[in-house]
Amino acid sequence: MLIRLESVSKTYPMGVQTITALRDVNLNIEEGAFIAIAGPSGSGKSTLLNIVGLIDQPTSGRLLIDDREVSGRSPDDLAELRARSIGFVFQTFNLLPVLTAEENVEYPLLQFRELKAKERRERVAHFLEVVKLQAHAKHRPNQLSGGQRQRVAIARALATQPRVVLADEPTANLDHRTGSRILRLMRRINRRNGTTFIFSTHDPRVLEIADRRIDLDDGAIARLGVRAGETWSYACERGPRDVAQVIESK
Amino acid sequence: MLLAIAVRNLVRQRTRALLTLASVGIGVVSLILAAGFIDDILFQLREATIHSQLGHFEVFAPGYVDAGRREPLAHTLADSRAAIAAMRAIPGVATVAPRLSFSGLLSNGRADATVIIEGIDPGAEAAIGTAMTTIAGKSLEAASGPAVVVGEGVARSLKLRIGGTVTVLASTREGALNTMDAPLAGIFRSPFKDYDERAVRIKLRDAQDLVASDSVNSLAALLRPGASVDDAVSAAKRALPPDRYDIRPWWALADFYQGTASLYRRQFMVLLTIVATMVLLGVANSVNMSLHERQAEFGTVRALGYGAGAVFRQIIVESAVLGAAAALLGIVLGVMLAWAISAIGIDMPPPPNSDIGYQAAIRVSFSNIALAAAIGVFAAVIGALLPARRLSRMPIVAALRHAV
């Protein structure tokens, strides 16, 4: 199992109140999956993605990657794990504004001392080709369209050859056509390379191409769906109340 | 790439970078000007001290400096001719001036005053005493036969006139009172008022006759330009046995210079602290604002796998680059301003213990430039430390929340 969450909860202090963003989440994510995390705003999608992406810590519960627990590891260990195993695609692209497209793709690779400059350049060129942006390699983010920026962000996420790419609302800031292209591109990469993709999304198009879905509601998993042709087959991981929901959905 | 990113970020945040650049640059300029101004004041005081009384170093009989001024004739040099020859042989020594100093009275026939009488070699003394000016009459060197020159204050207090006869009275070593009548050849002014109020100079031979001695109690040495005082003093100490000769560099005899230098150095330290603090606060404020706008960027960098240390380094390198650029700019501006101000000159009033005003300049020295630049870069880096620490430790999720 690539990623496993066991009874993961996350709470935030807000003034005198405590906000529960995730409650008792149990989840198994297999290698090569293409997963959409769906749910209304505030349901905990981003928090779940952040915890899986090791940029946030659960308040309780365990997170395991390759069956090894990562909770409690030092910040430097987590950074190393992020660098080598996880790629991020942000809703707002988050490219470094002073770097060109190719430099943005190269930037996370600079952490890998073992990678020679020639190999690094080849890898950057390859992933720019994958996202069809070779012609824009020398352009800075402000010289690129939204779709092009998101493709640079995808190339950057893929360049480290991570096990899992986390995409937080990747189509939210793109027009319909560009969003569809970006999704098809990620699906193609998933099928070709076996890279695991996990999206948090409101976009029904993401749900259309995902092969698994996790529906969150009020910080808890409401239902887990596995694609069955054009529809979903739901399984429940939350006890009697959720069983009722699953049956109702069906 | 770290450096390239730093430079590009500075260019990208042009206004912010220019503000920091100006804040550090102005600090560097003020330090160069302040340090150069103080250096010039001390340089001129040093030259005045050396070229009016002390020379670069002096040789005394043991005990003269501490007790000899009360009994100068009991502390004369044992073999002054041999000492003069040995000193002249020291590399860098241009002139050696023998002196015999003792206290006595100067009378104009109606009134008298207690004075310090200095028997001097007029030729050698003219070479050393370039900071002394003859304000009336002529110098001792130009006078033929026995003659007396007096400080401005002595002439004023005894209402002396050039050409009038004065009487110099002194006791011989054995206690007999002796006198010398001679015309007043000239009146001189040195940079030191208290010296001018009690100094009377006569030719060395006349002084020796007056106190019935054929010796001297000090030998002042003037060095050629560029010669090292330390080296010359060391050579003199090797050439002259310490049990018979006490050798002192000029600064060990210049209490007024030492006090003034110490005062100015403290003032400069206070100024340096103020400027460094202002630069530091300016940089901290500017860096804080700049980093606040870039929180999401640093959150992204950390999400991509870079540790907090990498973010911290990035911020510090950016500040150091900015500090170095500002220091360079400050150096260019500071040196140009120093040259311009020096070309015009700064009219200074007479310093304490002097009646002579002078024109100050801004001295440009490598050490001052290096100090000012180091303070600029240091302040820029220190100013960035706290913001860098805060931002590098900020939770990634919180930093990413600032993305637009």
XYZ file of C-alpha atoms in Angstrom:
654
model
C 0.000 0.000 0.000
C 1.453 3.362 -1.051
C -0.337 5.560 1.484
C -2.360 4.585 4.536
C -4.179 6.841 6.974
C -5.282 5.310 10.250
C -7.760 7.227 12.382
C -6.359 10.563 11.252
C -7.911 13.660 12.791
C -6.959 17.286 12.487
C -8.159 20.149 14.655
C -7.295 23.841 14.532
C -7.584 26.316 17.353
C -9.566 29.379 16.273
C -9.857 31.882 19.057
C -11.478 30.057 21.973
C -12.983 27.463 19.626
C -11.461 24.342 18.159
C -12.308 23.580 14.551
C -12.233 19.957 13.472
C -11.057 19.760 9.873
C -10.684 15.965 9.681
C -12.173 13.370 11.949
C -11.105 9.786 12.247
C -10.167 9.264 8.613
C -9.104 5.765 7.542
C -7.892 5.430 4.007
C -5.762 3.208 1.793
C -4.305 4.553 -1.436
C -2.747 2.155 -3.906
C 0.070 2.932 -6.308
C -1.101 4.125 -9.722
C -4.528 5.284 -8.555
C -6.257 8.342 -10.009
C -8.296 9.653 -7.109
C -10.639 12.576 -6.715
C -11.419 13.945 -3.261
C -14.817 15.576 -3.492
C -16.970 17.449 -1.054
C -18.340 20.876 -0.282
C -16.140 23.786 0.800
C -14.843 23.267 4.333
C -15.348 19.510 4.178
C -11.614 18.900 4.732
C -10.423 18.163 1.161
C -7.403 20.480 1.289
C -6.517 19.402 4.823
C -6.529 15.758 3.765
C -4.366 16.591 0.751
C -1.954 18.617 2.910
C -1.566 15.759 5.389
C -0.970 13.220 2.628
C 1.483 15.713 1.080
C 3.400 15.993 4.383
C 3.002 19.747 4.566
C 0.627 19.478 7.521
C 0.613 17.179 10.532
C -2.385 15.255 11.835
C -3.458 16.060 15.389
C -3.959 12.344 16.009
C -3.773 9.123 14.052
C -1.072 7.624 11.867
C 0.122 8.269 8.343
C 2.102 5.529 6.648
C 3.907 5.694 3.331
C 5.095 2.339 1.976
C 3.962 0.899 5.310
C 6.404 3.126 7.190
C 5.048 5.619 9.659
C 5.920 9.208 8.900
C 4.194 10.916 11.824
C 6.731 12.276 14.271
C 9.565 12.532 11.771
C 11.756 15.628 11.812
C 10.945 18.544 9.482
C 14.102 17.831 7.473
C 13.154 14.159 7.051
C 9.696 15.169 5.892
C 11.213 17.688 3.453
C 13.436 14.956 2.030
C 10.453 12.635 1.698
C 8.435 15.356 -0.040
C 11.301 16.092 -2.413
C 11.648 12.482 -3.511
C 8.127 11.085 -3.301
C 5.568 13.836 -3.716
C 4.784 16.365 -6.418
C 2.414 19.297 -5.943
C 0.148 21.026 -8.429
C -1.503 24.061 -6.868
C -4.719 25.777 -7.750
C -2.803 29.072 -8.103
C 0.093 27.344 -9.967
C 2.673 28.774 -7.468
C 5.486 29.082 -9.969
C 8.506 31.054 -8.833
C 8.012 34.345 -10.650
C 11.667 35.136 -11.269
C 12.427 31.812 -12.926
C 11.717 30.805 -16.518
C 9.517 27.806 -17.291
C 12.504 25.472 -17.574
C 14.112 26.882 -14.434
C 10.871 26.339 -12.526
C 10.862 22.707 -13.651
C 14.545 22.382 -12.781
C 14.217 24.048 -9.369
C 13.132 20.999 -7.275
C 15.794 18.882 -9.013
C 18.572 21.085 -7.639
C 18.095 19.349 -4.312
C 19.327 16.076 -5.769
C 23.088 16.255 -5.553
C 23.417 12.889 -7.315
C 21.791 14.296 -10.453
C 24.392 15.647 -12.885
C 23.662 18.939 -14.652
C 23.344 17.156 -18.015
C 20.824 14.635 -16.670
C 18.945 17.463 -15.031
C 18.694 19.422 -18.263
C 17.587 16.308 -20.151
C 14.908 15.582 -17.610
C 13.634 19.172 -17.714
C 13.510 19.073 -21.522
C 11.665 15.746 -21.392
C 8.947 16.947 -19.038
C 8.524 20.219 -20.894
C 7.985 18.061 -23.962
C 5.467 15.914 -22.069
C 3.426 19.041 -21.286
C 4.140 20.408 -24.781
C 5.857 23.575 -23.643
C 9.296 23.257 -25.245
C 8.689 26.428 -27.204
C 8.022 28.355 -24.013
C 10.981 27.072 -22.008
C 12.582 30.489 -21.699
C 9.396 32.306 -20.778
C 8.736 33.593 -17.299
C 5.367 32.841 -15.642
C 4.049 36.324 -16.386
C 4.626 35.649 -20.082
C 2.502 32.477 -20.010
C -1.257 31.894 -20.053
C -3.031 30.232 -17.107
C -3.085 26.875 -18.879
C 0.572 27.112 -19.775
C 1.462 27.975 -16.206
C -0.468 24.971 -14.933
C 1.357 22.759 -17.454
C 4.685 24.126 -16.162
C 3.496 23.309 -12.635
C 2.643 19.752 -13.767
C 6.065 19.374 -15.406
C 7.659 20.638 -12.171
C 5.634 18.147 -10.123
C 6.612 15.292 -12.435
C 10.284 16.220 -12.868
C 11.316 14.659 -9.563
C 9.584 11.440 -10.699
C 7.457 11.290 -7.551
C 5.344 8.342 -6.477
C 2.325 10.576 -5.990
C 1.196 13.905 -7.408
C -1.198 15.946 -5.286
C -3.309 18.466 -7.149
C -5.389 20.952 -5.194
C -8.249 22.169 -7.407
C -5.953 22.159 -10.457
C -8.644 23.320 -12.872
C -10.230 25.990 -10.673
C -8.368 28.887 -12.249
C -8.532 27.621 -15.832
C -11.147 27.986 -18.532
C -13.231 24.950 -19.419
C -11.237 23.895 -22.465
C -7.822 24.370 -20.837
C -9.026 22.577 -17.713
C -10.138 19.577 -19.757
C -6.806 19.439 -21.565
C -4.890 19.583 -18.302
C -6.983 16.730 -16.865
C -6.484 14.599 -19.970
C -2.753 15.260 -19.758
C -2.610 14.109 -16.146
C -4.680 11.051 -16.894
C -2.337 10.157 -19.744
C 0.709 10.519 -17.489
C -1.025 8.373 -14.862
C -1.688 5.609 -17.357
C 1.703 5.827 -19.054
C 3.947 6.159 -15.970
C 1.796 4.683 -13.240
C 2.139 7.902 -11.218
C -0.510 8.170 -8.508
C -2.654 11.304 -8.757
C -4.821 12.644 -5.948
C -7.041 15.643 -6.635
C -9.135 17.748 -4.385
C -11.878 19.115 -6.576
C -15.302 20.573 -7.128
C -14.992 19.967 -10.847
C -17.339 17.225 -12.176
C -14.888 16.628 -15.055
C -12.306 15.407 -12.564
C -14.863 12.979 -11.175
C -15.621 11.797 -14.703
C -12.066 10.657 -15.328
C -11.117 9.535 -11.807
C -11.112 5.825 -11.064
C -11.678 6.292 -7.341
C -13.440 9.002 -5.376
C -13.414 9.982 -1.747
C -16.395 12.023 -0.662
C -15.784 14.095 2.437
C -18.418 15.668 4.550
C -17.695 17.735 7.654
C -14.180 16.340 7.881
C -15.168 12.692 7.663
C -15.280 10.243 4.795
C -18.879 10.057 3.738
C -18.293 7.436 1.122
C -15.622 5.839 -0.996
C -16.360 5.133 -4.620
C -14.708 2.864 -7.157
C -15.451 3.387 -10.818
C -17.687 0.748 -12.316
C -17.989 1.692 -15.955
C -19.931 4.932 -16.195
C -21.126 4.768 -12.563
C -19.612 4.360 -9.099
C -19.638 1.452 -6.784
C -19.602 2.780 -3.241
C -18.122 1.157 -0.236
C -18.385 2.462 3.269
C -15.683 2.901 5.869
C -17.654 4.817 8.500
C -20.023 2.582 10.368
C -23.872 2.247 10.456
C -24.692 5.896 9.644
C -22.519 5.753 6.545
C -23.969 2.460 5.429
C -27.324 4.156 5.286
C -25.799 6.951 3.188
C -24.139 4.518 0.815
C -27.380 2.594 0.307
C -29.285 5.795 -0.222
C -26.806 6.942 -2.855
C -27.055 3.739 -4.701
C 21.156 29.351 -8.841
C 20.767 30.665 -5.282
C 22.657 33.821 -6.235
C 20.829 34.179 -9.548
C 17.472 33.885 -7.786
C 18.598 36.432 -5.196
C 19.625 38.946 -7.857
C 16.450 38.378 -9.892
C 14.255 38.805 -6.838
C 15.940 42.090 -6.053
C 15.392 43.304 -9.612
C 11.802 42.086 -9.481
C 11.058 43.985 -6.252
C 12.733 47.101 -7.584
C 11.104 49.735 -5.378
C 11.605 47.737 -2.209
C 15.203 46.935 -3.161
C 15.891 50.593 -3.944
C 14.582 51.623 -0.524
C 16.880 49.158 1.203
C 19.703 50.141 -1.140
C 19.224 53.795 -0.205
C 19.026 53.036 3.502
C 22.244 50.969 3.524
C 23.960 53.213 0.960
C 23.326 56.394 2.959
C 24.628 54.636 6.069
C 27.836 53.667 4.251
C 28.268 57.216 2.862
C 27.806 58.771 6.312
C 30.316 56.415 7.858
C 32.908 57.104 5.150
C 32.447 60.860 5.562
C 32.380 60.824 9.375
C 35.375 58.517 9.683
C 37.296 60.473 7.024
C 36.540 63.776 8.767
C 37.701 62.483 12.148
C 40.775 60.954 10.540
C 41.642 64.307 9.023
C 41.218 66.127 12.335
C 43.470 63.588 14.046
C 45.943 63.637 11.152
C 46.246 67.408 11.323
C 46.581 67.327 15.106
C 49.234 64.640 14.807
C 51.170 66.644 12.216
C 50.873 69.797 14.322
C 52.132 67.889 17.360
C 55.053 66.350 15.502
C 55.978 69.468 13.574
C 55.783 71.943 16.397
C 57.432 70.248 19.351
C 57.999 66.562 19.422
C 59.387 65.315 16.140
C 58.676 61.659 15.413
C 60.564 60.408 18.430
C 62.744 61.794 21.163
C 65.703 60.578 23.154
C 66.060 61.631 26.791
C 68.315 60.869 29.691
C 66.727 58.214 31.924
C 64.334 59.809 34.418
C 63.968 63.070 32.511
C 60.390 62.464 31.300
C 59.086 61.583 34.750
C 61.145 63.833 37.028
C 63.547 65.778 34.880
C 61.265 68.685 34.127
C 61.713 69.778 37.744
C 65.501 69.324 37.599
C 66.344 69.398 33.914
C 70.039 70.037 34.383
C 70.354 66.915 36.538
C 69.025 64.796 33.665
C 71.175 65.597 30.682
C 72.338 63.141 28.051
C 75.678 61.584 28.826
C 77.207 61.705 25.376
C 74.934 63.693 23.102
C 77.377 63.846 20.178
C 77.613 60.062 19.985
C 73.830 59.770 20.353
C 73.248 62.295 17.557
C 75.631 60.376 15.291
C 73.899 57.077 16.104
C 70.464 58.571 15.434
C 71.503 60.110 12.132
C 72.668 56.666 11.018
C 69.175 55.189 11.527
C 67.409 54.623 8.174
C 64.633 57.144 7.668
C 65.944 59.766 10.084
C 66.115 63.145 8.325
C 67.036 65.531 11.136
C 68.123 65.332 14.749
C 67.511 68.409 16.883
C 69.327 68.712 20.246
C 67.515 70.667 22.962
C 68.333 71.965 26.383
C 65.212 73.026 28.284
C 64.968 74.581 31.709
C 62.808 77.094 33.537
C 63.807 80.669 34.146
C 62.646 84.246 33.993
C 62.296 86.622 31.086
C 62.448 90.316 31.897
C 61.742 93.394 29.813
C 63.360 95.656 32.412
C 60.049 96.562 33.987
C 58.394 93.216 34.503
C 59.318 89.602 34.293
C 57.580 86.283 33.717
C 58.350 82.696 34.516
C 59.117 80.900 31.269
C 60.463 77.671 29.821
C 63.712 78.418 28.076
C 64.632 76.133 25.206
C 68.108 76.095 23.800
C 67.812 74.856 20.245
C 69.736 74.263 17.050
C 67.833 76.757 14.833
C 68.570 74.931 11.575
C 67.416 71.512 12.810
C 64.461 73.043 14.613
C 63.346 74.856 11.455
C 63.133 71.494 9.703
C 61.096 69.939 12.517
C 58.933 72.935 13.436
C 57.109 73.494 10.163
C 53.858 73.935 12.100
C 55.305 76.932 13.930
C 55.058 80.304 12.255
C 56.957 83.470 12.919
C 54.263 86.112 13.268
C 56.596 89.062 13.893
C 60.340 89.703 13.382
C 62.412 86.822 12.181
C 63.251 83.288 13.150
C 66.162 82.360 15.371
C 67.844 80.774 12.357
C 67.879 84.115 10.550
C 69.222 86.027 13.541
C 72.976 86.547 13.831
C 74.587 86.474 17.283
C 72.689 85.934 20.532
C 68.955 86.447 20.073
C 65.683 85.518 21.687
C 62.391 84.448 20.121
C 59.281 84.122 22.247
C 55.828 82.625 21.980
C 52.912 84.919 21.170
C 51.543 84.685 24.707
C 54.874 85.613 26.322
C 55.217 88.646 24.012
C 51.682 89.721 24.852
C 52.048 89.350 28.630
C 55.362 91.272 28.763
C 54.356 93.723 25.991
C 57.561 92.935 24.095
C 58.621 94.679 20.890
C 60.809 93.296 18.141
C 64.358 94.645 18.470
C 63.962 95.505 22.155
C 66.434 93.998 24.602
C 65.234 91.314 26.976
C 67.005 89.618 29.818
C 66.911 85.876 30.280
C 67.618 84.656 33.836
C 68.327 81.076 34.863
C 70.148 79.119 37.537
C 73.174 77.034 36.749
C 73.269 73.447 37.989
C 75.306 74.591 40.936
C 72.660 77.179 41.869
C 74.272 80.390 40.668
C 72.006 82.899 38.962
C 73.063 83.821 35.458
C 71.640 86.261 32.940
C 71.782 86.880 29.224
C 70.775 90.099 27.515
C 69.765 89.747 23.896
C 67.548 91.450 21.383
C 64.068 90.061 20.757
C 64.416 88.727 17.215
C 60.960 87.287 16.661
C 57.602 86.163 17.963
C 56.273 82.746 17.002
C 52.914 81.021 17.125
C 52.557 77.254 17.459
C 49.321 75.244 17.265
C 49.367 75.023 21.071
C 48.354 78.125 23.012
C 49.709 77.021 26.397
C 53.146 76.421 24.842
C 53.114 79.917 23.295
C 52.310 81.422 26.690
C 55.525 80.252 28.296
C 58.071 79.312 25.614
C 61.270 81.266 25.049
C 63.780 79.998 22.543
C 67.462 80.852 22.317
C 70.342 79.242 20.463
C 71.672 76.056 22.056
C 75.183 77.493 22.616
C 73.695 80.512 24.427
C 71.523 78.256 26.583
C 74.516 76.081 27.492
C 76.500 79.203 28.421
C 73.585 80.488 30.494
C 73.415 77.355 32.654
C 77.133 76.535 32.429
C 76.640 73.156 30.794
C 77.824 71.668 27.558
C 75.143 69.028 27.361
C 71.540 68.699 26.180
C 68.542 66.947 27.725
C 66.720 65.780 24.646
C 67.240 64.900 21.010
C 64.194 65.162 18.754
C 64.280 63.173 15.518
C 62.333 63.960 12.364
C 61.762 61.115 9.904
C 61.575 61.291 6.139
C 58.074 61.012 4.641
C 56.890 57.399 4.595
C 59.407 56.164 7.184
C 57.950 54.056 9.986
C 58.092 55.534 13.477
C 57.992 52.055 15.023
C 60.916 50.875 12.914
C 62.959 53.990 13.671
C 62.250 53.723 17.418
C 63.233 50.035 17.379
C 66.447 50.874 15.536
C 67.176 53.679 18.020
C 66.617 51.285 20.922
C 69.085 48.876 19.383
C 71.652 51.626 18.751
C 71.432 53.432 22.100
C 71.849 51.549 25.398
C 68.644 51.750 27.466
C 70.460 52.424 30.723
C 71.719 55.714 29.294
C 68.994 56.707 26.882
C 65.187 56.766 27.204
C 63.608 56.621 23.730
C 59.946 57.521 23.255
C 57.795 57.799 20.143
C 55.848 61.035 19.709
C 52.505 59.593 20.777
C 53.890 58.510 24.135
C 54.659 62.184 24.824
C 51.522 63.739 23.310
C 48.925 63.682 26.093
C 46.685 66.230 24.360
C 46.709 64.219 21.137
C 45.937 61.007 23.003
C 43.033 62.593 24.861
C 41.624 64.165 21.705
C 42.009 60.955 19.685
C 40.316 58.935 22.405
C 37.428 61.434 22.562
C 36.924 61.411 18.787
C 37.140 57.623 18.589
C 34.422 57.299 21.209
C 32.275 59.813 19.377
C 32.794 57.843 16.185
C 31.824 54.614 17.905
C 28.577 56.227 19.070
C 27.927 57.510 15.540
C 28.751 54.089 14.116
C 26.309 52.435 16.505
C 23.568 54.925 15.611
C 24.110 54.538 11.857
C 24.297 50.732 12.100
C 21.075 50.671 14.146
C 19.284 52.927 11.663
C 20.426 50.825 8.724
C 19.474 47.666 10.575
C 15.969 48.905 11.358
C 15.520 50.176 7.801
C 16.607 46.865 6.345
C 14.525 44.847 8.804
C 11.440 46.863 7.930
C 12.002 46.619 4.207
C 12.863 42.905 4.322
C 9.815 42.262 6.489
C 7.489 43.926 4.005
C 9.128 42.203 1.073
C 8.999 38.775 2.681
C 5.406 39.245 3.750
C 4.474 39.546 0.086
C 6.451 36.420 -0.748
C 5.164 34.049 1.923
C 3.421 31.811 -0.585
C 6.589 31.631 -2.647
C 8.568 30.343 0.307
C 5.727 27.990 1.239
C 5.924 26.569 -2.298
C 9.694 26.182 -2.059
C 9.256 24.160 1.109
C 6.395 22.112 -0.326
C 8.744 21.197 -3.185
C 11.034 19.562 -0.649
C 13.399 22.296 0.426
C 13.945 22.535 4.170
C 13.570 25.575 6.401
C 17.346 26.073 6.188
C 17.195 26.534 2.424
C 14.553 29.248 2.759
C 16.565 30.925 5.503
C 19.700 30.832 3.319
C 17.821 32.212 0.339
C 16.604 35.221 2.333
C 20.005 35.861 3.883
C 21.787 35.605 0.524
C 19.295 38.092 -0.949
C 19.958 40.517 1.889
C 23.708 40.038 1.657
C 23.622 40.688 -2.100
C 21.532 43.793 -1.503
C 23.866 44.902 1.307
C 26.923 44.362 -0.912
C 25.355 46.293 -3.793
C 24.382 49.104 -1.420
C 27.858 49.122 0.123
C 29.402 49.402 -3.345
C 27.083 52.256 -4.216
C 27.797 53.895 -0.852
C 31.548 53.583 -1.418
C 31.362 55.226 -4.851
C 29.134 58.042 -3.574
C 31.070 58.415 -0.317
C 34.468 58.659 -2.036
C 33.153 61.123 -4.630
C 31.588 63.273 -1.918
C 34.764 63.068 0.192
C 36.833 64.310 -2.755
C 34.369 67.079 -3.522
C 34.179 68.262 0.105
C 37.975 68.071 0.445
C 38.398 70.147 -2.709
C 36.198 72.873 -1.192
C 37.552 72.404 2.356
C 35.774 72.696 5.695
C 36.648 75.841 7.649
C 37.250 74.828 11.240
C 37.430 77.123 14.265
C 40.575 76.973 16.433
C 40.534 73.774 18.466
C 40.852 73.897 22.271
C 44.327 75.057 23.334
C 44.937 76.833 20.035
C 44.411 80.187 18.392
C 44.746 78.858 14.887
C 41.739 77.823 12.831
C 42.331 75.405 10.001
C 40.768 73.799 6.996
C 39.668 70.221 7.427
C 39.123 67.676 4.685
C 37.694 64.151 4.406
C 40.467 61.598 4.291
C 39.664 58.548 2.184
C 41.339 55.433 3.508
C 40.989 51.755 2.703
C 40.331 50.895 6.348
C 37.449 53.390 6.599
C 35.932 52.187 3.327
C 36.261 48.556 4.408
C 34.720 49.318 7.814
C 31.791 51.248 6.307
C 31.152 48.530 3.711
C 31.365 45.784 6.334
C 28.889 47.644 8.564
C 26.535 48.038 5.572
C 26.600 44.362 4.624
C 26.540 43.250 8.256
C 23.527 45.435 9.054
C 21.728 44.194 5.941
C 22.295 40.578 6.947
C 21.498 41.108 10.631
C 18.361 43.040 9.674
C 17.167 40.051 7.682
C 17.896 37.446 10.361
C 14.679 37.701 12.348
C 12.304 37.927 9.369
C 14.193 35.051 7.729
C 13.939 32.932 10.850
C 10.248 33.673 11.261
C 9.422 32.927 7.643
C 11.541 29.809 7.352
C 9.774 28.347 10.395
C 6.303 29.336 9.326
C 4.030 26.320 8.814
C 3.970 25.529 5.090
C 0.194 25.459 4.954
C -0.003 28.916 6.546
C 2.541 30.269 4.076
C 0.706 28.772 1.082
C -2.526 30.402 2.219
C -1.077 33.740 1.028
C -1.003 32.601 -2.602
C -3.012 34.820 -4.945
